[in-house]
Amino acid sequence: MVQFVLPRNSRVKPGKSHKAPAGAKNVKEFHIYRYDPDEKKNPTLDIFEVDLDEIGPMVLDALLKIKDDIDPTLTFRRSCREGICGSCAMCIDGINTLACLKPIADVKGPVKIYPLPHLEVIKDLVCDLDHLYAQYASIEPWMKTKTPMPKQERLQSPEEREKLDGLWECVLCFCCATSCPSYWWNGHRYLGPSILLQAARWVMDTRDEGQGERLDDLEDPFKLYRCHTILNCVKACPRGLNPAKAIADLKVLMMERIL
Amino acid sequence: MAMRSALGRARGIGSAKDGFHHWWIERLSAIALVPLTLWFASAVISVAGADYATFSAFLAKPWNAGLMICFICAGFLHGKMGMEVIVEDYVEPRCVQVAVRIFLNIAVYVLGVISVVSVLTVAVRG
């Protein structure tokens, strides 16, 4: 549903300020969204001063430094720290991205860090991804075949395999989905760029024999056609993928089977 | 209290098996409107400041009346489809959304028919 203003209990208020230790020379401010479900209070924006000389170059390094040395209650997801797991997705400096791939040096002034937009916040920078994962399950992301199991693997030529480039690399961080206004307003029905890119990954796979059924399931004014080519998804994707093109390719296939 | 599973909610009541037609006609009408709008602008400029007799003589030519009707039809159709998408995106709750869409459809068809009949009246009667 369209919401232009945050609900009263979600409005962000000023929070605590943590100064850098004396003698720190290369200090950068990090403004971080904090929300604790156990305290019945509005979210706050805490300010942490971090000495950049003591940490690595990425925003995730700063977050780990804050959690380790300043405030252990700061909560966020992280795992691989190299852009493969998609866990540390958050809104940094106004753009959804992975904290492990975002250089601190790219941000002028204080580094503002919020959770992914328009999802329910569980705690601090951790959002509820249940609906997105359920939408992912709904497109049945596995190979569907009618041909009996072959003795060896199902074959695919190098040219056929190339069709999956730009699709298989998605790590399901949901930076794209949560940057899409169409997904903000109609996420309960619209599948969003991340799930549609995944759907395209299976539709385009020449080993898959369920292409028609997959397209049947996608043909819907909301599931697929809510994409208005706003292209925030392309700007947000930390892996440099193009979900908008994947969606356009799905629409072209819809056209091919009707015209 | 909603106890339905997340997957149940995501799958919902399934696909409408529709959506391509709306998307396709929206684009076709947009493409048609490019030359039609250029023609309409040039037509308006050519009869700007003219008296009624000159204008009715302009519209009495079959090409002009035909293109004017095409412009009106494509414009109303494209406008209706675009407005429908905006209403679906932004109007809540659902009952109001459906009511607005019904009103929009009736308004567009009534205004479209009146516009076409007006063109024909001027073109035929002068």
Short mmCIF file of C-alpha atoms in Angstrom, two decimals:
data_model
loop_
_atom_site.label_atom_id
_atom_site.label_comp_id
_atom_site.label_asym_id
_atom_site.label_seq_id
_atom_site.Cartn_x
_atom_site.Cartn_y
_atom_site.Cartn_z
CA MET A 1 0.00 0.00 0.00
CA VAL A 2 1.21 3.48 -0.79
CA GLN A 3 2.67 5.29 2.19
CA PHE A 4 4.33 8.65 1.82
CA VAL A 5 4.88 9.23 5.55
CA LEU A 6 6.20 6.80 8.13
CA PRO A 7 3.70 5.65 10.78
CA ARG A 8 4.00 7.66 14.03
CA ASN A 9 5.76 4.82 15.87
CA SER A 10 8.32 4.34 13.06
CA ARG A 11 9.57 7.92 12.81
CA VAL A 12 13.30 8.09 13.47
CA LYS A 13 14.45 10.24 16.43
CA PRO A 14 17.95 11.38 17.42
CA GLY A 15 19.84 8.74 19.39
CA LYS A 16 23.09 8.28 21.30
CA SER A 17 26.40 9.74 20.24
CA HIS A 18 29.65 7.76 20.63
CA LYS A 19 32.82 9.86 20.37
CA ALA A 20 36.07 8.57 18.88
CA PRO A 21 38.85 7.69 21.35
CA ALA A 22 41.31 10.47 22.14
CA GLY A 23 44.19 10.56 19.69
CA ALA A 24 42.17 9.24 16.74
CA LYS A 25 43.33 11.09 13.62
CA ASN A 26 41.23 9.82 10.72
CA VAL A 27 37.73 10.03 12.19
CA LYS A 28 34.53 9.38 10.19
CA GLU A 29 30.97 9.62 11.48
CA PHE A 30 28.56 6.74 10.98
CA HIS A 31 24.86 7.51 11.50
CA ILE A 32 23.15 4.20 12.09
CA TYR A 33 19.45 3.35 12.41
CA ARG A 34 18.70 1.61 15.69
CA TYR A 35 15.50 -0.17 16.66
CA ASP A 36 15.02 -2.50 19.59
CA PRO A 37 11.71 -4.41 19.60
CA ASP A 38 12.02 -5.03 23.35
CA GLU A 39 11.88 -1.32 24.09
CA LYS A 40 8.55 0.15 23.11
CA LYS A 41 10.24 3.22 21.65
CA ASN A 42 10.64 4.82 18.24
CA PRO A 43 13.74 3.99 16.21
CA THR A 44 16.72 6.28 16.68
CA LEU A 45 19.73 7.37 14.65
CA ASP A 46 22.88 6.74 16.68
CA ILE A 47 26.13 8.49 15.80
CA PHE A 48 29.39 6.54 16.01
CA GLU A 49 32.79 8.13 15.41
CA VAL A 50 35.24 5.56 14.04
CA ASP A 51 38.97 5.92 13.42
CA LEU A 52 39.39 4.80 9.80
CA ASP A 53 43.09 4.08 10.42
CA GLU A 54 42.06 1.13 12.61
CA ILE A 55 39.76 -0.65 10.16
CA GLY A 56 39.52 -2.03 6.63
CA PRO A 57 38.14 0.00 3.71
CA MET A 58 34.54 -1.20 3.56
CA VAL A 59 31.42 -0.11 5.44
CA LEU A 60 31.10 -3.64 6.85
CA ASP A 61 34.55 -3.20 8.46
CA ALA A 62 33.23 -0.13 10.28
CA LEU A 63 30.10 -1.97 11.40
CA LEU A 64 32.19 -4.86 12.77
CA LYS A 65 34.48 -2.37 14.55
CA ILE A 66 31.45 -0.70 16.14
CA LYS A 67 29.96 -4.04 17.21
CA ASP A 68 33.27 -5.35 18.56
CA ASP A 69 34.54 -2.26 20.36
CA ILE A 70 31.81 0.33 20.83
CA ASP A 71 28.31 -1.16 21.05
CA PRO A 72 27.90 -4.97 20.97
CA THR A 73 24.11 -4.62 20.76
CA LEU A 74 24.31 -3.30 17.19
CA THR A 75 22.56 -5.97 15.10
CA PHE A 76 23.08 -6.74 11.44
CA ARG A 77 23.43 -9.76 9.14
CA ARG A 78 26.80 -10.57 7.64
CA SER A 79 28.70 -13.64 6.59
CA CYS A 80 31.08 -13.89 3.65
CA ARG A 81 32.35 -10.26 3.54
CA GLU A 82 32.97 -10.54 -0.22
CA GLY A 83 29.63 -10.04 -1.95
CA ILE A 84 28.71 -13.69 -2.36
CA CYS A 85 26.25 -14.39 0.45
CA GLY A 86 24.06 -11.27 0.13
CA SER A 87 23.56 -11.06 3.90
CA CYS A 88 24.76 -7.53 4.63
CA ALA A 89 22.28 -5.74 2.36
CA MET A 90 21.32 -2.34 3.75
CA CYS A 91 20.68 1.21 2.65
CA ILE A 92 23.98 3.09 2.73
CA ASP A 93 24.19 6.74 1.73
CA GLY A 94 20.71 6.51 0.21
CA ILE A 95 21.34 3.49 -2.03
CA ASN A 96 20.68 -0.15 -1.20
CA THR A 97 23.88 -2.14 -1.42
CA LEU A 98 26.05 -4.70 0.33
CA ALA A 99 28.05 -3.23 3.21
CA CYS A 100 30.96 -5.54 2.37
CA LEU A 101 31.26 -4.15 -1.17
CA LYS A 102 30.70 -0.47 -0.33
CA PRO A 103 33.95 1.47 0.18
CA ILE A 104 33.74 4.02 2.98
CA ALA A 105 35.76 6.38 0.78
CA ASP A 106 32.84 6.53 -1.70
CA VAL A 107 30.71 8.36 0.87
CA LYS A 108 31.19 12.08 1.35
CA GLY A 109 30.38 13.31 4.86
CA PRO A 110 28.80 11.04 7.47
CA VAL A 111 27.95 7.50 6.38
CA LYS A 112 24.20 7.09 6.87
CA ILE A 113 23.13 3.46 7.28
CA TYR A 114 19.50 2.34 7.36
CA PRO A 115 17.85 -1.07 6.97
CA LEU A 116 16.48 -2.02 3.52
CA PRO A 117 13.49 0.24 2.82
CA HIS A 118 9.86 -0.76 3.17
CA LEU A 119 10.41 -4.05 4.99
CA GLU A 120 9.45 -4.71 8.58
CA VAL A 121 12.45 -4.19 10.83
CA ILE A 122 13.20 -6.98 13.27
CA LYS A 123 16.10 -5.24 15.02
CA ASP A 124 18.47 -2.44 13.96
CA LEU A 125 19.59 -3.29 10.40
CA VAL A 126 17.90 -6.70 10.25
CA CYS A 127 14.70 -6.86 8.19
CA ASP A 128 12.03 -9.52 7.88
CA LEU A 129 12.65 -11.31 4.56
CA ASP A 130 9.98 -14.03 5.00
CA HIS A 131 7.70 -12.72 2.26
CA LEU A 132 10.56 -12.35 -0.24
CA TYR A 133 11.75 -15.90 0.44
CA ALA A 134 8.16 -17.15 0.10
CA GLN A 135 7.84 -15.32 -3.22
CA TYR A 136 11.09 -16.98 -4.28
CA ALA A 137 9.67 -20.39 -3.35
CA SER A 138 6.48 -19.54 -5.26
CA ILE A 139 8.32 -19.42 -8.61
CA GLU A 140 9.53 -22.98 -7.97
CA PRO A 141 13.26 -22.37 -8.42
CA TRP A 142 14.27 -25.84 -9.46
CA MET A 143 14.52 -27.66 -12.78
CA LYS A 144 11.24 -29.08 -14.06
CA THR A 145 11.45 -31.83 -16.65
CA LYS A 146 9.19 -34.31 -18.40
CA THR A 147 12.01 -36.22 -20.08
CA PRO A 148 12.97 -39.24 -17.92
CA MET A 149 16.16 -38.96 -15.89
CA PRO A 150 19.10 -39.43 -18.31
CA LYS A 151 22.05 -41.69 -17.45
CA GLN A 152 24.37 -38.68 -17.50
CA GLU A 153 23.78 -35.00 -16.83
CA ARG A 154 21.25 -33.03 -18.91
CA LEU A 155 23.23 -31.43 -21.70
CA GLN A 156 23.49 -27.77 -22.60
CA SER A 157 25.60 -26.19 -25.35
CA PRO A 158 27.95 -23.28 -24.52
CA GLU A 159 25.58 -20.95 -26.44
CA GLU A 160 22.60 -22.18 -24.41
CA ARG A 161 24.58 -21.78 -21.21
CA GLU A 162 25.42 -18.18 -22.14
CA LYS A 163 21.72 -17.30 -21.86
CA LEU A 164 22.03 -17.73 -18.10
CA ASP A 165 24.82 -15.16 -17.77
CA GLY A 166 23.57 -12.10 -15.94
CA LEU A 167 20.96 -14.25 -14.17
CA TRP A 168 22.77 -16.97 -12.20
CA GLU A 169 25.00 -14.45 -10.41
CA CYS A 170 22.11 -13.07 -8.28
CA VAL A 171 22.76 -13.66 -4.58
CA LEU A 172 19.23 -12.80 -3.40
CA CYS A 173 20.31 -9.81 -1.30
CA PHE A 174 17.05 -8.02 -2.28
CA CYS A 175 18.75 -4.65 -2.72
CA CYS A 176 16.84 -4.34 -6.02
CA ALA A 177 13.40 -5.37 -4.76
CA THR A 178 13.54 -2.97 -1.84
CA SER A 179 14.67 -0.08 -4.06
CA CYS A 180 11.66 -0.50 -6.36
CA PRO A 181 8.68 1.83 -5.69
CA SER A 182 6.38 -0.64 -7.41
CA TYR A 183 7.54 -3.29 -4.94
CA TRP A 184 7.09 -0.86 -2.03
CA TRP A 185 3.48 -0.15 -2.99
CA ASN A 186 2.42 -3.61 -4.22
CA GLY A 187 4.98 -6.05 -2.82
CA HIS A 188 2.23 -8.32 -1.52
CA ARG A 189 1.32 -9.17 -5.14
CA TYR A 190 4.17 -7.93 -7.36
CA LEU A 191 7.10 -10.36 -7.38
CA GLY A 192 9.67 -7.58 -7.70
CA PRO A 193 12.94 -7.45 -9.66
CA SER A 194 14.89 -10.01 -7.62
CA ILE A 195 12.29 -12.78 -7.86
CA LEU A 196 11.52 -12.01 -11.52
CA LEU A 197 15.23 -12.21 -12.32
CA GLN A 198 15.27 -15.60 -10.62
CA ALA A 199 12.15 -16.60 -12.55
CA ALA A 200 13.91 -15.59 -15.79
CA ARG A 201 16.90 -17.70 -14.73
CA TRP A 202 14.67 -20.81 -14.89
CA VAL A 203 12.60 -19.74 -17.90
CA MET A 204 15.78 -19.15 -19.92
CA ASP A 205 17.42 -22.43 -18.88
CA THR A 206 17.25 -24.67 -21.96
CA ARG A 207 17.38 -27.80 -19.78
CA ASP A 208 14.12 -26.81 -18.11
CA GLU A 209 10.94 -28.17 -19.72
CA GLY A 210 8.41 -26.13 -17.75
CA GLN A 211 8.80 -22.84 -19.62
CA GLY A 212 5.13 -22.56 -20.59
CA GLU A 213 3.84 -23.32 -17.10
CA ARG A 214 6.29 -20.82 -15.62
CA LEU A 215 5.09 -18.12 -18.02
CA ASP A 216 1.46 -19.04 -17.24
CA ASP A 217 2.13 -18.45 -13.57
CA LEU A 218 3.86 -15.12 -14.21
CA GLU A 219 1.25 -13.64 -16.56
CA ASP A 220 -0.58 -11.41 -14.17
CA PRO A 221 -1.16 -7.63 -13.98
CA PHE A 222 0.60 -7.62 -10.61
CA LYS A 223 3.09 -10.51 -10.47
CA LEU A 224 4.95 -9.36 -13.61
CA TYR A 225 3.39 -6.30 -15.20
CA ARG A 226 3.75 -4.05 -12.13
CA CYS A 227 7.26 -3.38 -13.41
CA HIS A 228 7.07 0.15 -14.80
CA THR A 229 10.76 0.20 -15.87
CA ILE A 230 11.71 2.65 -13.13
CA LEU A 231 15.19 1.00 -13.20
CA ASN A 232 16.11 1.62 -9.55
CA CYS A 233 16.87 -2.11 -9.49
CA VAL A 234 19.67 -1.70 -12.02
CA LYS A 235 21.21 1.14 -10.04
CA ALA A 236 20.99 -0.75 -6.76
CA CYS A 237 22.27 -4.21 -7.74
CA PRO A 238 25.65 -4.60 -6.00
CA ARG A 239 26.53 -7.42 -8.40
CA GLY A 240 26.04 -5.18 -11.45
CA LEU A 241 23.14 -7.25 -12.81
CA ASN A 242 20.22 -5.92 -14.81
CA PRO A 243 16.92 -7.21 -13.38
CA ALA A 244 15.00 -4.78 -15.63
CA LYS A 245 16.37 -6.55 -18.71
CA ALA A 246 15.41 -9.94 -17.27
CA ILE A 247 11.87 -8.64 -16.76
CA ALA A 248 11.81 -7.20 -20.30
CA ASP A 249 12.96 -10.58 -21.65
CA LEU A 250 10.05 -12.26 -19.82
CA LYS A 251 7.63 -9.75 -21.37
CA VAL A 252 9.10 -10.48 -24.81
CA LEU A 253 8.48 -14.20 -24.28
CA MET A 254 4.89 -13.42 -23.27
CA MET A 255 4.58 -11.51 -26.54
CA GLU A 256 6.16 -14.30 -28.57
CA ARG A 257 3.61 -16.86 -27.46
CA ILE A 258 0.62 -14.63 -28.19
CA LEU A 259 1.54 -12.71 -31.35
CA MET B 1 -4.86 -13.39 13.78
CA ALA B 2 -3.51 -14.50 10.39
CA MET B 3 -1.96 -17.96 10.59
CA ARG B 4 -1.60 -18.58 6.87
CA SER B 5 1.90 -19.63 5.83
CA ALA B 6 4.22 -17.15 4.12
CA LEU B 7 4.18 -19.30 0.97
CA GLY B 8 0.39 -19.45 1.06
CA ARG B 9 0.27 -15.66 1.20
CA ALA B 10 2.84 -15.29 -1.59
CA ARG B 11 1.03 -17.73 -3.89
CA GLY B 12 -2.27 -16.07 -3.01
CA ILE B 13 -5.13 -16.80 -5.38
CA GLY B 14 -2.77 -17.45 -8.29
CA SER B 15 -2.09 -15.83 -11.61
CA ALA B 16 -4.79 -13.95 -13.51
CA LYS B 17 -3.39 -15.40 -16.80
CA ASP B 18 -3.86 -11.88 -18.12
CA GLY B 19 -1.84 -8.70 -18.28
CA PHE B 20 -0.14 -9.00 -21.66
CA HIS B 21 -3.09 -7.52 -23.54
CA HIS B 22 -3.19 -4.38 -21.35
CA TRP B 23 0.59 -3.96 -21.64
CA TRP B 24 0.53 -4.48 -25.41
CA ILE B 25 -2.35 -2.10 -26.18
CA GLU B 26 -0.78 0.55 -23.92
CA ARG B 27 2.40 0.41 -26.01
CA LEU B 28 0.61 0.20 -29.38
CA SER B 29 -1.49 3.27 -28.55
CA ALA B 30 1.67 5.10 -27.40
CA ILE B 31 3.38 4.36 -30.72
CA ALA B 32 0.27 5.43 -32.67
CA LEU B 33 0.10 8.67 -30.68
CA VAL B 34 3.58 9.80 -31.79
CA PRO B 35 2.64 10.56 -35.44
CA LEU B 36 -0.96 11.40 -34.52
CA THR B 37 0.15 14.04 -32.00
CA LEU B 38 2.52 15.58 -34.52
CA TRP B 39 -0.32 15.68 -37.07
CA PHE B 40 -2.71 17.14 -34.44
CA ALA B 41 -0.21 19.88 -33.52
CA SER B 42 0.33 20.80 -37.17
CA ALA B 43 -3.46 20.76 -37.73
CA VAL B 44 -4.06 23.09 -34.79
CA ILE B 45 -1.36 25.47 -36.06
CA SER B 46 -2.80 25.42 -39.61
CA VAL B 47 -6.30 26.44 -38.47
CA ALA B 48 -5.27 28.64 -35.55
CA GLY B 49 -7.23 31.92 -35.61
CA ALA B 50 -9.36 30.78 -38.58
CA ASP B 51 -13.14 31.29 -38.63
CA TYR B 52 -15.64 28.45 -38.12
CA ALA B 53 -16.32 27.99 -41.86
CA THR B 54 -12.60 27.40 -42.53
CA PHE B 55 -12.37 24.96 -39.64
CA SER B 56 -15.47 22.99 -40.67
CA ALA B 57 -14.14 22.85 -44.23
CA PHE B 58 -10.84 21.51 -42.81
CA LEU B 59 -12.65 18.83 -40.84
CA ALA B 60 -14.91 17.94 -43.77
CA LYS B 61 -11.92 16.46 -45.59
CA PRO B 62 -11.97 12.68 -44.93
CA TRP B 63 -8.26 12.49 -44.07
CA ASN B 64 -8.55 15.23 -41.47
CA ALA B 65 -11.75 13.87 -39.90
CA GLY B 66 -10.32 10.33 -39.92
CA LEU B 67 -7.03 11.31 -38.34
CA MET B 68 -8.84 13.46 -35.77
CA ILE B 69 -10.99 10.47 -34.77
CA CYS B 70 -7.91 8.23 -34.63
CA PHE B 71 -6.16 10.79 -32.42
CA ILE B 72 -9.17 10.98 -30.09
CA CYS B 73 -9.54 7.18 -29.86
CA ALA B 74 -5.83 6.51 -29.33
CA GLY B 75 -5.58 9.35 -26.81
CA PHE B 76 -8.56 8.24 -24.74
CA LEU B 77 -7.52 4.58 -24.88
CA HIS B 78 -3.95 5.33 -23.84
CA GLY B 79 -5.12 7.74 -21.16
CA LYS B 80 -7.57 5.18 -19.77
CA MET B 81 -4.93 2.44 -19.62
CA GLY B 82 -2.34 4.70 -18.02
CA MET B 83 -4.84 5.96 -15.45
CA GLU B 84 -5.86 2.38 -14.64
CA VAL B 85 -2.27 1.52 -13.79
CA ILE B 86 -1.90 4.65 -11.65
CA VAL B 87 -5.14 3.86 -9.82
CA GLU B 88 -4.02 0.25 -9.21
CA ASP B 89 -0.72 1.53 -7.83
CA TYR B 90 -1.88 4.36 -5.64
CA VAL B 91 -5.57 4.12 -4.71
CA GLU B 92 -6.48 2.27 -1.52
CA PRO B 93 -8.60 0.64 -0.15
CA ARG B 94 -9.57 -1.92 -2.76
CA CYS B 95 -13.29 -1.05 -2.83
CA VAL B 96 -12.44 2.58 -3.64
CA GLN B 97 -9.93 1.41 -6.25
CA VAL B 98 -12.56 -0.70 -8.04
CA ALA B 99 -15.11 2.15 -7.83
CA VAL B 100 -12.61 4.61 -9.35
CA ARG B 101 -11.81 2.15 -12.16
CA ILE B 102 -15.52 1.72 -12.96
CA PHE B 103 -16.00 5.50 -13.03
CA LEU B 104 -12.86 5.92 -15.16
CA ASN B 105 -14.05 3.39 -17.75
CA ILE B 106 -17.52 4.90 -18.02
CA ALA B 107 -16.12 8.46 -18.22
CA VAL B 108 -13.61 7.58 -20.93
CA TYR B 109 -16.12 5.77 -23.14
CA VAL B 110 -18.79 8.49 -22.75
CA LEU B 111 -16.33 11.33 -23.41
CA GLY B 112 -14.72 9.40 -26.28
CA VAL B 113 -18.05 8.75 -28.00
CA ILE B 114 -19.13 12.39 -27.54
CA SER B 115 -15.82 13.57 -29.01
CA VAL B 116 -16.07 11.29 -32.06
CA VAL B 117 -19.71 12.24 -32.68
CA SER B 118 -18.73 15.93 -32.41
CA VAL B 119 -16.06 15.51 -35.08
CA LEU B 120 -18.49 13.69 -37.36
CA THR B 121 -21.18 16.32 -36.79
CA VAL B 122 -18.84 19.19 -37.76
CA ALA B 123 -17.41 17.18 -40.65
CA VAL B 124 -20.80 16.18 -42.12
CA ARG B 125 -23.05 19.12 -41.23
CA GLY B 126 -20.43 21.82 -41.51
#
